[in-house]
Amino acid sequence: MTHSRPLPREGSTASPEALELASRQFENGGIQGHCGPYRLLSDVEDPAILGACGRIAMDLDAVYEARFAVAATGSPRATILLFRDRDGYQAFAAEEGMPSAGYAGYSMPHRGYMAVWADASRSSEFAKTLAHELTHLVNRRALGGGLPRWLSEGLADAIGDTASTEGIQPLIGIAGSEGVAERLRLALEAGNLESVSRLVELDDDDFDRATVSYDYEQSALLVRYLLTDPELAPLFRRFLADIASGAVYSSDLLQSHLGLEWEELDRRLAVWLAG
């Protein structure tokens, strides 16, 4: 299947309505500021959380280009909505029609904002969530809208899973994704993991819809493998450059860049996971 896809574009700006909804959930309406190059609206006062936000956001465009060999166009214009209170975050997400149960953040690139609960008791998880959701915003500026879910989520994990409160760390093996890799290994050993050919063909409405789904894990580790394998990494980056230049995504386009049958890619990914 193919996805129609707008070309890379300037980041969107958050609407006054969305900012007003968020302000109602912040203590005293929240404080306006900046997190790196992004606008910030937040009631968080913890200097460690705010410092991590600044470091990650400031470095993200450069890390994205270095990691994926694709540069974001224009400048960040979105607003980061940083909630100190989980109930406030969930109330805002509900107002926006977004399911928030089980998630500590989400991004709306076309609406110019991302929202995240800044859980000070789990600062390392906050850093990963923040970097993941910010990467979705950069995807829009670098690769355009309408990416298939597996690719959008896989790229976001390839940065988010390497983030810490000290900033974004290098991409090395499965570092930062150990739990995800273990779950995928167990699914593979049990014969419950389907071919990547299914994943790269999925409609967005079907992504992560099975009763027991490994779509997120398979996306994360497939992209991680393609970025770290010495033979496939330059081929995958050329595929991303092709998308950035205006090519319409299709599984055939990906396969033509990688030069592998899906069965062979399945085999190589399984060997890498087992190692």
Short mmCIF file of C-alpha atoms in Angstrom, two decimals:
data_model
loop_
_atom_site.label_atom_id
_atom_site.label_comp_id
_atom_site.label_asym_id
_atom_site.label_seq_id
_atom_site.Cartn_x
_atom_site.Cartn_y
_atom_site.Cartn_z
CA MET A 1 0.00 0.00 0.00
CA THR A 2 1.03 3.65 -0.38
CA HIS A 3 0.46 6.74 1.73
CA SER A 4 -0.11 10.18 0.28
CA ARG A 5 2.26 12.48 2.10
CA PRO A 6 2.73 16.25 2.23
CA LEU A 7 6.29 17.45 1.80
CA PRO A 8 8.30 18.59 4.84
CA ARG A 9 6.96 21.86 6.15
CA GLU A 10 7.28 24.48 8.83
CA GLY A 11 6.12 23.35 12.23
CA SER A 12 2.60 24.37 13.17
CA THR A 13 1.73 26.82 15.95
CA ALA A 14 -0.63 25.83 18.75
CA SER A 15 -4.09 27.35 18.59
CA PRO A 16 -5.21 29.80 21.30
CA GLU A 17 -8.05 27.39 22.08
CA ALA A 18 -5.69 24.51 22.86
CA LEU A 19 -3.50 26.75 25.02
CA GLU A 20 -6.56 28.02 26.89
CA LEU A 21 -7.72 24.46 27.57
CA ALA A 22 -4.27 23.60 28.93
CA SER A 23 -4.12 26.73 31.07
CA ARG A 24 -7.27 25.65 32.91
CA GLN A 25 -5.45 22.53 34.12
CA PHE A 26 -2.30 24.33 35.27
CA GLU A 27 -1.97 25.85 38.72
CA ASN A 28 -2.42 29.62 38.32
CA GLY A 29 -2.87 29.13 34.58
CA GLY A 30 0.69 27.99 33.99
CA ILE A 31 3.82 29.97 33.20
CA GLN A 32 4.97 30.76 29.67
CA GLY A 33 8.61 30.26 28.79
CA HIS A 34 10.89 28.29 26.49
CA CYS A 35 12.26 24.77 26.40
CA GLY A 36 15.18 25.00 24.00
CA PRO A 37 13.73 26.48 20.78
CA TYR A 38 10.15 25.48 21.68
CA ARG A 39 7.55 27.55 23.47
CA LEU A 40 6.70 26.18 26.90
CA LEU A 41 3.52 26.42 28.93
CA SER A 42 3.82 24.65 32.27
CA ASP A 43 3.24 24.61 36.01
CA VAL A 44 6.42 22.59 36.63
CA GLU A 45 8.98 24.26 38.87
CA ASP A 46 11.45 21.38 39.35
CA PRO A 47 14.81 22.65 37.95
CA ALA A 48 15.93 19.10 37.09
CA ILE A 49 12.87 18.52 34.91
CA LEU A 50 13.10 21.93 33.26
CA GLY A 51 16.83 21.49 32.68
CA ALA A 52 16.31 18.10 31.04
CA CYS A 53 13.60 19.58 28.83
CA GLY A 54 15.93 22.33 27.68
CA ARG A 55 18.85 20.02 26.95
CA ILE A 56 16.80 17.51 24.98
CA ALA A 57 14.88 20.09 22.98
CA MET A 58 17.98 22.15 22.19
CA ASP A 59 19.91 19.18 20.77
CA LEU A 60 17.10 17.37 19.00
CA ASP A 61 17.34 18.81 15.48
CA ALA A 62 21.08 18.13 15.32
CA VAL A 63 20.72 14.61 16.72
CA TYR A 64 17.89 13.88 14.29
CA GLU A 65 19.99 14.91 11.30
CA ALA A 66 23.05 12.98 12.50
CA ARG A 67 21.04 9.84 13.27
CA PHE A 68 18.77 9.75 10.23
CA ALA A 69 20.78 11.80 7.68
CA VAL A 70 17.71 14.00 7.11
CA ALA A 71 17.49 17.62 8.21
CA ALA A 72 14.37 19.29 9.58
CA THR A 73 13.26 22.32 7.58
CA GLY A 74 12.18 25.62 9.06
CA SER A 75 12.19 26.24 12.79
CA PRO A 76 10.30 24.71 15.72
CA ARG A 77 7.07 26.59 16.34
CA ALA A 78 5.16 24.14 18.51
CA THR A 79 4.40 24.53 22.20
CA ILE A 80 5.37 21.99 24.85
CA LEU A 81 2.63 21.60 27.45
CA LEU A 82 4.35 20.30 30.56
CA PHE A 83 2.01 19.14 33.32
CA ARG A 84 3.15 18.69 36.92
CA ASP A 85 -0.06 16.87 37.86
CA ARG A 86 -1.13 13.65 36.15
CA ASP A 87 -4.82 14.40 36.66
CA GLY A 88 -4.38 17.75 34.93
CA TYR A 89 -2.63 16.09 32.00
CA GLN A 90 -5.34 13.46 31.68
CA ALA A 91 -8.13 16.02 31.93
CA PHE A 92 -6.56 18.07 29.15
CA ALA A 93 -6.08 14.97 26.98
CA ALA A 94 -9.73 14.05 27.49
CA GLU A 95 -10.82 17.56 26.48
CA GLU A 96 -8.77 17.17 23.31
CA GLY A 97 -10.35 13.80 22.57
CA MET A 98 -7.12 11.88 23.16
CA PRO A 99 -7.02 8.61 25.13
CA SER A 100 -4.36 9.05 27.82
CA ALA A 101 -4.70 5.91 29.95
CA GLY A 102 -1.33 4.21 30.15
CA TYR A 103 0.50 6.99 28.33
CA ALA A 104 2.43 9.88 29.84
CA GLY A 105 2.53 12.02 26.72
CA TYR A 106 1.30 12.54 23.18
CA SER A 107 2.02 14.89 20.30
CA MET A 108 -0.18 16.65 17.77
CA PRO A 109 2.23 17.94 15.09
CA HIS A 110 -0.55 19.29 12.85
CA ARG A 111 -1.99 21.20 15.82
CA GLY A 112 1.34 22.57 16.97
CA TYR A 113 1.71 21.13 20.45
CA MET A 114 2.78 18.16 22.51
CA ALA A 115 1.56 17.35 26.03
CA VAL A 116 3.49 15.40 28.63
CA TRP A 117 3.16 14.59 32.30
CA ALA A 118 6.44 15.48 34.02
CA ASP A 119 6.59 12.75 36.66
CA ALA A 120 9.44 13.96 38.87
CA SER A 121 9.61 10.57 40.59
CA ARG A 122 10.48 8.87 37.26
CA SER A 123 12.64 11.49 35.62
CA SER A 124 14.40 9.02 33.30
CA GLU A 125 11.04 7.88 31.88
CA PHE A 126 9.99 11.51 31.52
CA ALA A 127 13.11 12.22 29.46
CA LYS A 128 12.36 9.31 27.12
CA THR A 129 8.72 10.32 26.71
CA LEU A 130 9.64 13.94 26.06
CA ALA A 131 12.25 13.05 23.42
CA HIS A 132 9.90 10.54 21.78
CA GLU A 133 7.04 13.02 21.46
CA LEU A 134 9.33 15.84 20.31
CA THR A 135 10.66 13.55 17.58
CA HIS A 136 7.13 13.26 16.20
CA LEU A 137 7.15 17.05 15.83
CA VAL A 138 10.50 16.94 14.03
CA ASN A 139 9.29 14.11 11.77
CA ARG A 140 6.75 16.54 10.32
CA ARG A 141 9.41 19.15 9.55
CA ALA A 142 11.90 16.62 8.18
CA LEU A 143 9.77 13.99 6.43
CA GLY A 144 6.34 15.57 6.09
CA GLY A 145 2.98 14.42 7.35
CA GLY A 146 1.27 11.12 6.76
CA LEU A 147 4.11 8.73 7.62
CA PRO A 148 2.95 5.16 8.32
CA ARG A 149 2.64 4.51 12.02
CA TRP A 150 5.41 1.90 12.18
CA LEU A 151 7.93 4.33 10.72
CA SER A 152 6.81 7.33 12.72
CA GLU A 153 6.87 5.38 16.00
CA GLY A 154 10.10 3.57 15.17
CA LEU A 155 11.95 6.81 14.46
CA ALA A 156 10.57 8.39 17.63
CA ASP A 157 11.76 5.40 19.67
CA ALA A 158 15.19 5.51 18.01
CA ILE A 159 15.67 8.87 19.70
CA GLY A 160 13.37 8.63 22.70
CA ASP A 161 14.79 5.35 23.98
CA THR A 162 18.28 6.86 24.03
CA ALA A 163 17.31 9.96 26.02
CA SER A 164 18.15 10.67 29.63
CA THR A 165 17.89 13.71 31.86
CA GLU A 166 21.44 14.56 30.73
CA GLY A 167 20.39 14.69 27.07
CA ILE A 168 20.19 12.35 24.09
CA GLN A 169 22.77 9.56 24.20
CA PRO A 170 24.36 7.63 21.29
CA LEU A 171 22.46 4.85 19.51
CA ILE A 172 24.24 1.63 20.49
CA GLY A 173 22.76 -1.84 19.98
CA ILE A 174 19.60 -2.22 22.07
CA ALA A 175 20.79 0.15 24.82
CA GLY A 176 17.73 1.85 26.27
CA SER A 177 15.40 -0.68 24.63
CA GLU A 178 16.30 -3.79 26.60
CA GLY A 179 12.78 -4.43 27.88
CA VAL A 180 11.27 -3.97 24.42
CA ALA A 181 13.85 -6.31 22.91
CA GLU A 182 13.18 -8.99 25.53
CA ARG A 183 9.44 -8.91 24.88
CA LEU A 184 10.05 -9.20 21.14
CA ARG A 185 12.52 -12.07 21.65
CA LEU A 186 9.98 -13.98 23.73
CA ALA A 187 7.30 -13.45 21.08
CA LEU A 188 9.71 -14.67 18.42
CA GLU A 189 10.65 -17.77 20.41
CA ALA A 190 6.96 -18.56 20.97
CA GLY A 191 6.18 -18.20 17.27
CA ASN A 192 3.90 -15.22 17.92
CA LEU A 193 5.78 -12.63 15.88
CA GLU A 194 4.58 -12.05 12.34
CA SER A 195 6.80 -11.02 9.42
CA VAL A 196 7.92 -7.42 9.04
CA SER A 197 6.12 -7.57 5.67
CA ARG A 198 2.84 -7.30 7.60
CA LEU A 199 4.09 -4.42 9.74
CA VAL A 200 5.24 -2.25 6.84
CA GLU A 201 1.91 -2.76 5.04
CA LEU A 202 -0.35 -1.92 8.00
CA ASP A 203 -2.99 0.77 7.67
CA ASP A 204 -2.78 3.27 10.50
CA ASP A 205 -6.20 2.17 11.77
CA ASP A 206 -4.90 -1.41 12.13
CA PHE A 207 -1.64 -0.55 13.91
CA ASP A 208 -1.57 -1.92 17.47
CA ARG A 209 -5.20 -3.07 17.25
CA ALA A 210 -4.78 -6.80 17.90
CA THR A 211 -5.74 -8.24 21.30
CA VAL A 212 -2.05 -9.02 21.83
CA SER A 213 0.06 -6.67 19.76
CA TYR A 214 3.79 -6.39 19.19
CA ASP A 215 3.50 -3.58 16.62
CA TYR A 216 5.21 -0.94 18.78
CA GLU A 217 8.02 -3.28 19.80
CA GLN A 218 8.57 -4.56 16.28
CA SER A 219 8.62 -1.02 14.89
CA ALA A 220 11.13 0.15 17.49
CA LEU A 221 13.52 -2.76 17.01
CA LEU A 222 13.20 -2.89 13.22
CA VAL A 223 14.18 0.77 12.93
CA ARG A 224 16.93 0.29 15.54
CA TYR A 225 18.33 -2.67 13.60
CA LEU A 226 18.21 -0.84 10.26
CA LEU A 227 20.07 2.11 11.78
CA THR A 228 22.82 0.06 13.43
CA ASP A 229 23.52 -2.69 10.87
CA PRO A 230 26.64 -1.61 8.93
CA GLU A 231 25.29 -2.89 5.61
CA LEU A 232 21.69 -1.73 5.90
CA ALA A 233 22.11 1.58 7.74
CA PRO A 234 23.21 3.64 4.71
CA LEU A 235 20.48 2.04 2.59
CA PHE A 236 17.80 2.85 5.17
CA ARG A 237 19.03 6.44 5.45
CA ARG A 238 18.81 6.79 1.66
CA PHE A 239 15.23 5.58 1.90
CA LEU A 240 14.52 8.31 4.47
CA ALA A 241 16.20 10.87 2.22
CA ASP A 242 13.98 9.72 -0.63
CA ILE A 243 10.90 10.24 1.54
CA ALA A 244 12.17 13.68 2.58
CA SER A 245 12.59 14.59 -1.10
CA GLY A 246 8.93 13.87 -1.81
CA ALA A 247 8.73 10.15 -2.59
CA VAL A 248 5.43 8.57 -1.52
CA TYR A 249 5.91 5.85 1.08
CA SER A 250 5.30 2.25 0.11
CA SER A 251 6.65 -1.05 1.35
CA ASP A 252 7.99 -1.63 -2.17
CA LEU A 253 10.01 1.57 -1.93
CA LEU A 254 11.55 0.42 1.35
CA GLN A 255 12.30 -3.02 -0.04
CA SER A 256 13.89 -1.58 -3.17
CA HIS A 257 16.28 0.48 -1.03
CA LEU A 258 17.18 -2.41 1.28
CA GLY A 259 17.55 -4.93 -1.56
CA LEU A 260 16.26 -7.81 0.59
CA GLU A 261 13.32 -10.18 0.45
CA TRP A 262 11.15 -9.84 3.55
CA GLU A 263 11.98 -13.39 4.65
CA GLU A 264 15.68 -12.53 4.67
CA LEU A 265 15.06 -9.36 6.65
CA ASP A 266 13.02 -11.41 9.15
CA ARG A 267 15.90 -13.84 9.47
CA ARG A 268 18.52 -11.14 10.00
CA LEU A 269 16.38 -9.32 12.54
CA ALA A 270 15.85 -12.57 14.47
CA VAL A 271 19.61 -13.25 14.53
CA TRP A 272 20.28 -9.71 15.77
CA LEU A 273 17.65 -10.01 18.50
CA ALA A 274 18.98 -13.38 19.61
CA GLY A 275 22.45 -11.87 19.92
#
